[in-house]
C-alpha positions as a Markdown table, in Angstrom:
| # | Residue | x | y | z |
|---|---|---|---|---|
| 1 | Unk | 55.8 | -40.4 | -36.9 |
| 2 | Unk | 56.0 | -43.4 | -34.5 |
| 3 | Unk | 58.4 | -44.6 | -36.4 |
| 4 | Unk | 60.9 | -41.2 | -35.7 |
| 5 | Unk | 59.7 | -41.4 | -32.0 |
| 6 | Unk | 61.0 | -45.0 | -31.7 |
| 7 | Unk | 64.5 | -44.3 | -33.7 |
| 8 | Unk | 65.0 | -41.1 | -31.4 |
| 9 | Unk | 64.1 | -43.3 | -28.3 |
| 10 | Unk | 67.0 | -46.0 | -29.6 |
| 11 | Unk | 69.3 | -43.3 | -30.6 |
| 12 | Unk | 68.8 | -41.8 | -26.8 |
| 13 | Unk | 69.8 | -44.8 | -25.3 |
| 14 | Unk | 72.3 | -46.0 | -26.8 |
| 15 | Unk | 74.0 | -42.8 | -26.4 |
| 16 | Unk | 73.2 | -42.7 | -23.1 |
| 17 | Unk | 74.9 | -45.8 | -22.7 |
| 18 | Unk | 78.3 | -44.5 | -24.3 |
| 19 | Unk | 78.2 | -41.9 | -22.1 |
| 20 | Unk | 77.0 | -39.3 | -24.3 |
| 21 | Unk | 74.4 | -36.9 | -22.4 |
| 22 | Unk | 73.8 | -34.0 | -24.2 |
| 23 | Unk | 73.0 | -36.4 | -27.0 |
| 24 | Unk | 71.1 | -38.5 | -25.0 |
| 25 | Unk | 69.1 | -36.1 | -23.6 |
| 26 | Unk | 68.5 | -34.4 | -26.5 |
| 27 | Unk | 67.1 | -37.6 | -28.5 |
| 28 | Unk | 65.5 | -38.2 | -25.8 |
| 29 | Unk | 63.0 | -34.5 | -25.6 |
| 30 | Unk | 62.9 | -35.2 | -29.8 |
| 31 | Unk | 61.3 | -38.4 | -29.3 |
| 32 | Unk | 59.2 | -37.5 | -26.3 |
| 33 | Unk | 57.8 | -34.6 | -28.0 |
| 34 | Unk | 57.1 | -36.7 | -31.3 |
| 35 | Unk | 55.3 | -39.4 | -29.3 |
| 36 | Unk | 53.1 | -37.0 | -27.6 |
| 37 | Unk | 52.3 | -35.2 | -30.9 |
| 38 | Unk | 51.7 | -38.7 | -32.5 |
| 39 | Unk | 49.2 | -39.6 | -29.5 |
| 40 | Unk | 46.9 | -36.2 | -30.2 |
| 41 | Unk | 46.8 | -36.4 | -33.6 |
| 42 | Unk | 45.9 | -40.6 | -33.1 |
| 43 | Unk | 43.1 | -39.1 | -30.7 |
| 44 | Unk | 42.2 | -36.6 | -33.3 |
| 45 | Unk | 42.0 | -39.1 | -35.7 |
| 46 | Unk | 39.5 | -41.7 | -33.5 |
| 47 | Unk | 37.2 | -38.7 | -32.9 |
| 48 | Unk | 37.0 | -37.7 | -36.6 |
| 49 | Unk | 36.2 | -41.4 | -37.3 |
| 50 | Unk | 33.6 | -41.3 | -34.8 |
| 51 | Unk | 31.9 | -38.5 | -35.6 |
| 52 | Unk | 31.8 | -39.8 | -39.2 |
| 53 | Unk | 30.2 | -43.5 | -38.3 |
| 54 | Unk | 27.6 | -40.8 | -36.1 |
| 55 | Unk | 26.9 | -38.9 | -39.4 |
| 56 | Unk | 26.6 | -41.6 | -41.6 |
| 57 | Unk | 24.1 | -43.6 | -38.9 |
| 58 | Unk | 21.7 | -40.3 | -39.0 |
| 59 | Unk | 21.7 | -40.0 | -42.9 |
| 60 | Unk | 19.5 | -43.4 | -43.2 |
């Protein structure tokens, strides 16, 4: 998903640098929004992992 967030982040600029800004702008919302749902579920993700090492540590 990081991987889409970087493409649309490259895709916005170089279109913003031909001059294109609806395109630009538009790759640039996709990738922003794609980032930000990459960051929770990378949060989600670290919390889940911790909670496991918790439970694990109370079962011995």
């Amino acid at each position: 998903m990081l991987y889409y967030a970087l493409v649309f982040l490259v895709v916005a600029l170089i279109a913003g640098v031909l001059g294109f800004g609806g395109i630009a702008g538009a790759s640039a919302s996709i990738a922003q929004v794609l980032f930000f749902i990459f960051l929770v579920l990378f949060v989600v993700s670290l919390v889940m992992r911790f909670m496991r090492s918790i439970a694990r540590r109370n079962k011995v």
